[in-house]
Coordinates of C-alpha atoms and ligand atoms in Angstrom, one line a residue:
X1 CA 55.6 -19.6 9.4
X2 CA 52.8 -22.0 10.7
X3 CA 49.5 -22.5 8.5
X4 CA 46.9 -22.4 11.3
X5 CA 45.0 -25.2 9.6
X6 CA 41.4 -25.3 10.4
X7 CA 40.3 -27.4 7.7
X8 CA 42.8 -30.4 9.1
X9 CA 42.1 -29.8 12.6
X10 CA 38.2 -29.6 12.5
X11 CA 38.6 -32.9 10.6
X12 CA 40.9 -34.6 13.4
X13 CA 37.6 -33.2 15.9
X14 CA 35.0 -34.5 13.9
X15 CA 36.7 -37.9 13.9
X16 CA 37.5 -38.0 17.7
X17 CA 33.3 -37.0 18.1
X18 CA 32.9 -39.8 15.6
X19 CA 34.8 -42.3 17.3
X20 CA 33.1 -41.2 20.9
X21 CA 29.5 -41.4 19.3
X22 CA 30.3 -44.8 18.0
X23 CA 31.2 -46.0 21.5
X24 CA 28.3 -44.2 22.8
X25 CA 26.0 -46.8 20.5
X26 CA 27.6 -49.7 21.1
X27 CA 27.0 -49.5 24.8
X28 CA 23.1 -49.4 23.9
X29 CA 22.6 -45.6 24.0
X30 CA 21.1 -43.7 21.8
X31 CA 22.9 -41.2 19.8
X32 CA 23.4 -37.5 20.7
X33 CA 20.7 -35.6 18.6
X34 CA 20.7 -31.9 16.8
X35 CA 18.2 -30.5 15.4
X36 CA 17.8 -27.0 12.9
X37 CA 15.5 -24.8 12.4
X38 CA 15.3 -22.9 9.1
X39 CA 13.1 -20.2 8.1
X40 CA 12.7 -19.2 4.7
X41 CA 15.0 -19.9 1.5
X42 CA 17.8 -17.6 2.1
X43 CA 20.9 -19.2 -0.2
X44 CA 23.7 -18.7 2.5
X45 CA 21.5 -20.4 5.1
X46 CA 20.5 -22.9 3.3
X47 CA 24.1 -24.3 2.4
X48 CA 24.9 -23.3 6.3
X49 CA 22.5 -25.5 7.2
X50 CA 22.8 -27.9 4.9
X51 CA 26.8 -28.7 5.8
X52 CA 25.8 -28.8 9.6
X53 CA 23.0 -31.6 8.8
X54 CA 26.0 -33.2 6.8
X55 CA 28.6 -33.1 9.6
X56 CA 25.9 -34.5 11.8
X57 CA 25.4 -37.6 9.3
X58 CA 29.1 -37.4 9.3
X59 CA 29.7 -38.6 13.2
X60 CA 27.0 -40.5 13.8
X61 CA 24.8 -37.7 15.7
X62 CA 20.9 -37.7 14.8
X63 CA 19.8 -34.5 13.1
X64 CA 16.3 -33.0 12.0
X65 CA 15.7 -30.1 10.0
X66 CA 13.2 -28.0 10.4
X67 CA 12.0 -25.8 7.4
X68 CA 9.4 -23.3 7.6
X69 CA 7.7 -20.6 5.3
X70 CA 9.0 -17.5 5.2
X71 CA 5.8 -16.2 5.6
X72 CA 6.1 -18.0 9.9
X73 CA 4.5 -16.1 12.2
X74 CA 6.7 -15.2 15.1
X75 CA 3.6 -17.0 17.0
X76 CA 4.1 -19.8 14.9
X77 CA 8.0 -20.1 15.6
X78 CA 8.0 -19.5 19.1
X79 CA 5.2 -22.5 19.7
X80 CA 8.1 -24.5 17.5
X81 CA 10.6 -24.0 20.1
X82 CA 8.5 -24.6 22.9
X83 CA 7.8 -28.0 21.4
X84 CA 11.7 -28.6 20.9
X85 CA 12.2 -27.4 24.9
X86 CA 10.1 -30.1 25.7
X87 CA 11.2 -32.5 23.3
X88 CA 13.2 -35.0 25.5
X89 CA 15.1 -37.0 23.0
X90 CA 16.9 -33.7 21.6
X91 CA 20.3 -32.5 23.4
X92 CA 20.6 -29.3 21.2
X93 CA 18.9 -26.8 18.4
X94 CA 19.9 -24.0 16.6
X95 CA 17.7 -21.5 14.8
X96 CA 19.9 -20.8 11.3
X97 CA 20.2 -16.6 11.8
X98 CA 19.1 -14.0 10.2
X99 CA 15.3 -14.8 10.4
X100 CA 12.7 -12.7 8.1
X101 CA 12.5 -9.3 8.9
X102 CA 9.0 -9.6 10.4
X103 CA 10.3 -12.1 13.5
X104 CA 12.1 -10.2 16.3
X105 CA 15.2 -12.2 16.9
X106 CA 15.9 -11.4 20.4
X107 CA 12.6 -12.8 21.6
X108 CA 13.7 -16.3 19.7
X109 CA 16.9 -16.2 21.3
X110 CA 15.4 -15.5 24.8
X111 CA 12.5 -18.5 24.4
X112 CA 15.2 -21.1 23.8
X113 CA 15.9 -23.4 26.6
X114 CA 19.3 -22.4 27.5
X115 CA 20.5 -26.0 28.4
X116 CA 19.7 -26.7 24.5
X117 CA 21.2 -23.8 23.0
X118 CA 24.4 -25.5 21.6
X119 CA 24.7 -22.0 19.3
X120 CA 25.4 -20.3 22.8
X121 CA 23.6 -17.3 22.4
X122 CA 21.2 -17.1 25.1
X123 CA 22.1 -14.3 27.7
X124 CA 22.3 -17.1 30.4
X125 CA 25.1 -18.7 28.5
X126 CA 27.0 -15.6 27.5
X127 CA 26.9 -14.5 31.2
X128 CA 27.7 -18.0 32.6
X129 CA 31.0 -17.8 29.8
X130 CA 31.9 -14.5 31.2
X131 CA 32.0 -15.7 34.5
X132 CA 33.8 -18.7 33.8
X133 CA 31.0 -21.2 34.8
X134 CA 29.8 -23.8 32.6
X135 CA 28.4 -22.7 29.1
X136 CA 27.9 -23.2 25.6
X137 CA 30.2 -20.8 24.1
X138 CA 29.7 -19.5 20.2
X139 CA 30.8 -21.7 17.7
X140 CA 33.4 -19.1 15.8
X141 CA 35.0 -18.3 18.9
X142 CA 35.2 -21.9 20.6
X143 CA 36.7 -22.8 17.2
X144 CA 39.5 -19.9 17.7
X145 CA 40.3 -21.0 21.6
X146 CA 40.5 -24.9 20.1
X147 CA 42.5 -23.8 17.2
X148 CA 45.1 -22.2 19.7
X149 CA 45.2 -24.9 22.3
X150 CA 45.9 -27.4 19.6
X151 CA 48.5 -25.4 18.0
X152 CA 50.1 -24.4 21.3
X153 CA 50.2 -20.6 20.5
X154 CA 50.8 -19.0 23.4
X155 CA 48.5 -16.8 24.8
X156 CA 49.7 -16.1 28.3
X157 CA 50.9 -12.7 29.1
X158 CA 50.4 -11.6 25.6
X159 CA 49.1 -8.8 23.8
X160 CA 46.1 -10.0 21.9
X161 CA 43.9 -7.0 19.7
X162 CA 40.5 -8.5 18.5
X163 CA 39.1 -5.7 16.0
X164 CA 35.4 -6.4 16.0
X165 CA 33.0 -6.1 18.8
X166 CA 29.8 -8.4 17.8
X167 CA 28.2 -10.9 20.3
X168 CA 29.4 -14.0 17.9
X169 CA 33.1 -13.4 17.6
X170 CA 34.4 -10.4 18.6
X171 CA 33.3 -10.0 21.7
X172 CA 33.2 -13.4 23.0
X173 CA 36.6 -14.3 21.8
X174 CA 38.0 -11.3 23.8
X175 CA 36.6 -12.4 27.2
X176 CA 37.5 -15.9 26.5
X177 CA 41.2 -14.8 25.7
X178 CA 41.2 -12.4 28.8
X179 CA 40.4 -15.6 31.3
X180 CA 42.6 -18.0 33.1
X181 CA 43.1 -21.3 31.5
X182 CA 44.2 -22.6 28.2
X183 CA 44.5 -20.2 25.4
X184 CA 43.8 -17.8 28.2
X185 CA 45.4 -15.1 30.4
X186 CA 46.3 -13.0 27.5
X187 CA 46.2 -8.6 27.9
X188 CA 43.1 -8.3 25.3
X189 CA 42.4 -4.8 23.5
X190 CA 39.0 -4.8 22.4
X191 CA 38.8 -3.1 19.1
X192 CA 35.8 -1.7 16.7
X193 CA 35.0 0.9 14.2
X194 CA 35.4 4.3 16.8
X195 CA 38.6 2.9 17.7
X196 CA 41.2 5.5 16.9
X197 CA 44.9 5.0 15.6
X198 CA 44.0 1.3 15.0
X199 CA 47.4 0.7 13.4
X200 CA 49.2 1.8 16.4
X201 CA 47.2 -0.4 18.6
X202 CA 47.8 -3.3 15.6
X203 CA 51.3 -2.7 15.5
X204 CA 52.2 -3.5 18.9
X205 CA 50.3 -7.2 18.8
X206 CA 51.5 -10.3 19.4
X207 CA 48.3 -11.6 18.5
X208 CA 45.4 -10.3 16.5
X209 CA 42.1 -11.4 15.8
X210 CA 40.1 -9.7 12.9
X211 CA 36.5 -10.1 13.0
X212 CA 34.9 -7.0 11.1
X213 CA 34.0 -8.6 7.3
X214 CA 36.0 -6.1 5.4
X215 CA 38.2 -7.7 2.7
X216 CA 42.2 -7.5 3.0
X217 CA 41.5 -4.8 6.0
X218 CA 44.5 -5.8 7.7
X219 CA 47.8 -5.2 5.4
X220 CA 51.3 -5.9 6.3
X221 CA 52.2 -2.0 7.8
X222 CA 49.7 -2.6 10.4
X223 CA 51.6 -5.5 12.1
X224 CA 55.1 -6.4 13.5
X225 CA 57.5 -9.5 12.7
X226 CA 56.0 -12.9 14.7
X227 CA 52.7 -11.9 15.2
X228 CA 50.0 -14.7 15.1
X229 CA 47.1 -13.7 12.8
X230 CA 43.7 -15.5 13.4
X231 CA 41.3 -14.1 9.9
X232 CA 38.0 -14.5 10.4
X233 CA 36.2 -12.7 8.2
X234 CA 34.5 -14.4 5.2
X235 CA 33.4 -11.8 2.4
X236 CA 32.2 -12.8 -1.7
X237 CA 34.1 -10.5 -3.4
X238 CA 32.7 -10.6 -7.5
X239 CA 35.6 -11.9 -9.8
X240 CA 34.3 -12.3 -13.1
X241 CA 37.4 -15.2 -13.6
X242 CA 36.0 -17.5 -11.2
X243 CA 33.6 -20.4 -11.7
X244 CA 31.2 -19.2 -9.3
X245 CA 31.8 -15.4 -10.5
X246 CA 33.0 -14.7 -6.6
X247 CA 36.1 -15.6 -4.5
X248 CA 36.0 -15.8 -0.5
X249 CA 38.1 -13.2 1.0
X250 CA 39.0 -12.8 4.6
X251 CA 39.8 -9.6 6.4
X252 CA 43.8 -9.8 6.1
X253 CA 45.5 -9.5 3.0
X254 CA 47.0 -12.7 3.7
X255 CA 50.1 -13.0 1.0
X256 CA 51.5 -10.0 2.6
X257 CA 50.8 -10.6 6.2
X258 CA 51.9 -13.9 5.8
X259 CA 55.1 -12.9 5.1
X260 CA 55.7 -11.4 8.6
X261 CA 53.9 -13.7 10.8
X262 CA 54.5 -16.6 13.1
X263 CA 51.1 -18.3 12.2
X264 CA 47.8 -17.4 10.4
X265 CA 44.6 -18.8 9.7
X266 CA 43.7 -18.6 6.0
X267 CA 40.4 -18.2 4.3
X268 CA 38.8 -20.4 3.3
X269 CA 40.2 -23.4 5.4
X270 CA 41.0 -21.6 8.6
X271 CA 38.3 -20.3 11.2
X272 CA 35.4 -21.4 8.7
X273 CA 35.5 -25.4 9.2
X274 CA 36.2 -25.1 13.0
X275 CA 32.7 -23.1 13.7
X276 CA 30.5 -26.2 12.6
X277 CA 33.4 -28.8 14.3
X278 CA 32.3 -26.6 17.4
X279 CA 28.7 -27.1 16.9
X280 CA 28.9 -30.4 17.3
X281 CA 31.1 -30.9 20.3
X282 CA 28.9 -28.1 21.8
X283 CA 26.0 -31.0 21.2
X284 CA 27.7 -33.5 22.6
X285 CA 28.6 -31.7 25.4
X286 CA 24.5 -31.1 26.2
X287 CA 24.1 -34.9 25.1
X288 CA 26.8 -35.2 28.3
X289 CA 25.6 -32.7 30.6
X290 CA 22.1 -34.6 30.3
X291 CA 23.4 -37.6 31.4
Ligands
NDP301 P1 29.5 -7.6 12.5 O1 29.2 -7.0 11.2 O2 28.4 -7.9 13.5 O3 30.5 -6.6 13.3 C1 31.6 -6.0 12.7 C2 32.5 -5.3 13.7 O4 33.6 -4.7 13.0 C3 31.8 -4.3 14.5 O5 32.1 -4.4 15.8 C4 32.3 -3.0 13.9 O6 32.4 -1.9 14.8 C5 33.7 -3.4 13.5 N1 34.2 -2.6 12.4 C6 33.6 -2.2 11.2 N2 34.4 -1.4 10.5 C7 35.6 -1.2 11.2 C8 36.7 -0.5 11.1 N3 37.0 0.2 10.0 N4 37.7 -0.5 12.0 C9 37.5 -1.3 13.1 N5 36.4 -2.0 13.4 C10 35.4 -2.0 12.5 O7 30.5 -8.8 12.3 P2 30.5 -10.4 12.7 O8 31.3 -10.5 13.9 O9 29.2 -11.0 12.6 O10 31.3 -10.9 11.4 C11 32.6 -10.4 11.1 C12 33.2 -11.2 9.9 O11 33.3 -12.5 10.3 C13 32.2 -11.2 8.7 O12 33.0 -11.3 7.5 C14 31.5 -12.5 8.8 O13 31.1 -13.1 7.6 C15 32.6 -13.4 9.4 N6 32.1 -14.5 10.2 C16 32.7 -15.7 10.1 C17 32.4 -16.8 10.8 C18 33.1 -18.1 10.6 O14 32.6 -19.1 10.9 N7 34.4 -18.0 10.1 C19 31.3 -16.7 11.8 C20 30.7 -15.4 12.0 C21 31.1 -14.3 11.2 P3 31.1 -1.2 15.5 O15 30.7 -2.2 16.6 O16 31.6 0.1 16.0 O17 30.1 -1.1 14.4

């Protein structure tokens, strides 16, 4: 059984974007440059956030954060993202999801130049993914595709079930497994909560993708013998015997699964580190594009 280790491998990507940056400033260039936006004090996005400024640090890219009041005006944001459209020594920005209640996502989304949106959220970068044209694709599932490629999984020809449907992972990652090219060309179920007889479906995987946030979903009857598991769910589950009073759980109950598969992602360690290793080669990449 392969460990599909995501920890190790978004470490080997950071230091190949390191070592590109580096030679990127020695020729006289500036470096490529992310910036963040972050609304509020929610905790989650704040560490999110935080790590992503770090890994920028980390490879040489420029970064600025952003912080605004919770109170922000929708107004308020959207003329803040105008100014970062303009803004012409910035390749790429994200805006750290969910925002407060009173800003209507979607029109955030919409207002960011797509060319910038290194998060790949923007319809025009969804559609241009689906139909295999240039595009910044979601973190989570670029960090899946790069995770198979590197591990040579074989994807080809295979039948791959991704149970989840949102527009960050599971969706995405089933187009991107459905198209030619690497980690491609795979027979992809698309799975979600009015699925029915999902074990049956499960069963006859040679790969599956779980993407749905409920702990230890996926247990060891629901799979067959050489399966390749990619986990990635991430869900605090309260243990009073740990430090922190929570442990991370991901959506397969991995000791079990493990037992019968081929490979499999763990959590933490698997999916997690790739999505901000992702971020930042989806920055370079606009730094690139640019020119
Ligand atoms: P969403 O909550 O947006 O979507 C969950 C999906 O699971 C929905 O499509 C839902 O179906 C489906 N679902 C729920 N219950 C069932 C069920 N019983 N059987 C089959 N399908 C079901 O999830 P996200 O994609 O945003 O996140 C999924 C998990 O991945 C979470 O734990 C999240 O924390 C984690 N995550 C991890 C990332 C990383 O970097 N590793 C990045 C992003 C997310 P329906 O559409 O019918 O409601």
């Amino acid at each position: 059984m392969i460990v599909l280790d995501g920890k190790k491998t978004a470490q080997d990507l950071k230091e190949e974007i390191k070592e590109t940056v580096a030679a990127i400033k020695k020729s006289g260039k500036r470096a490529p440059h992310l910036a963040a936006v972050l609304v509020g004090n929610d905790g989650a996005s704040l560490t999110y956030v935080g790590s992503k400024v770090r890994s920028c640090d980390y490879v040489g890219f420029d970064s600025t954060l952003i912080r605004l009041e919770e109170s922000t005006t929708e107004e308020a944001l959207l003329k803040q993202i105008a100014e970062l459209n303009q803004n012409q020594d910035l390749d790429g920005y994200i805006v750290q999801l969910p925002l407060p209640k009173h800003i209507d996502e979607e029109k955030i989304l919409l207002a960011i130049d797509p060319t910038k949106d290194v998060d790949g959220f923007h319809p025009s970068n969804f559609g241009r993914m689906a139909l295999e044209m240039d595009a910044f694709i979601p973190a989570t599932p670029f960090g899946i595709m790069e995770l198979l490629e590197r591990y040579k999984i074989e994807t080809a020809g295979k039948h791959c079930v991704v149970v989840g449907r949102s527009h960050i992972v599971g969706r995405p990652i089933s187009i991107l497994l459905s198209q030619k090219g690497p980690a491609g060309n795979a027979t992809v179920t698309l799975a979600h909560s009015r699925t029915q007889q999902l074990s049956e479906l499960t069963k006859t995987a040679d790969i599956i993708v779980m993407a749905l946030g409920i702990p230890e979903f996926l247990t060891t009857s629901m799979v067959k013998e050489g399966v390749t598991i990619i986990d990635v769910g991430i869900t605090r589950v309260a243990d009073a015997a740990h430090p922190k009073g929570y442990v991370i759980k991901g959506d397969v109950a991995y000791a079990e699964v493990a037992q019968k598969a081929a490979a499999i992602t763990p959590v933490p360690g698997g999916v997690g580190p790739m999505t901000i290793a992702m971020l930042l080669k989806n920055t370079l990449l606009a730094y690139q594009r640019k020119g």
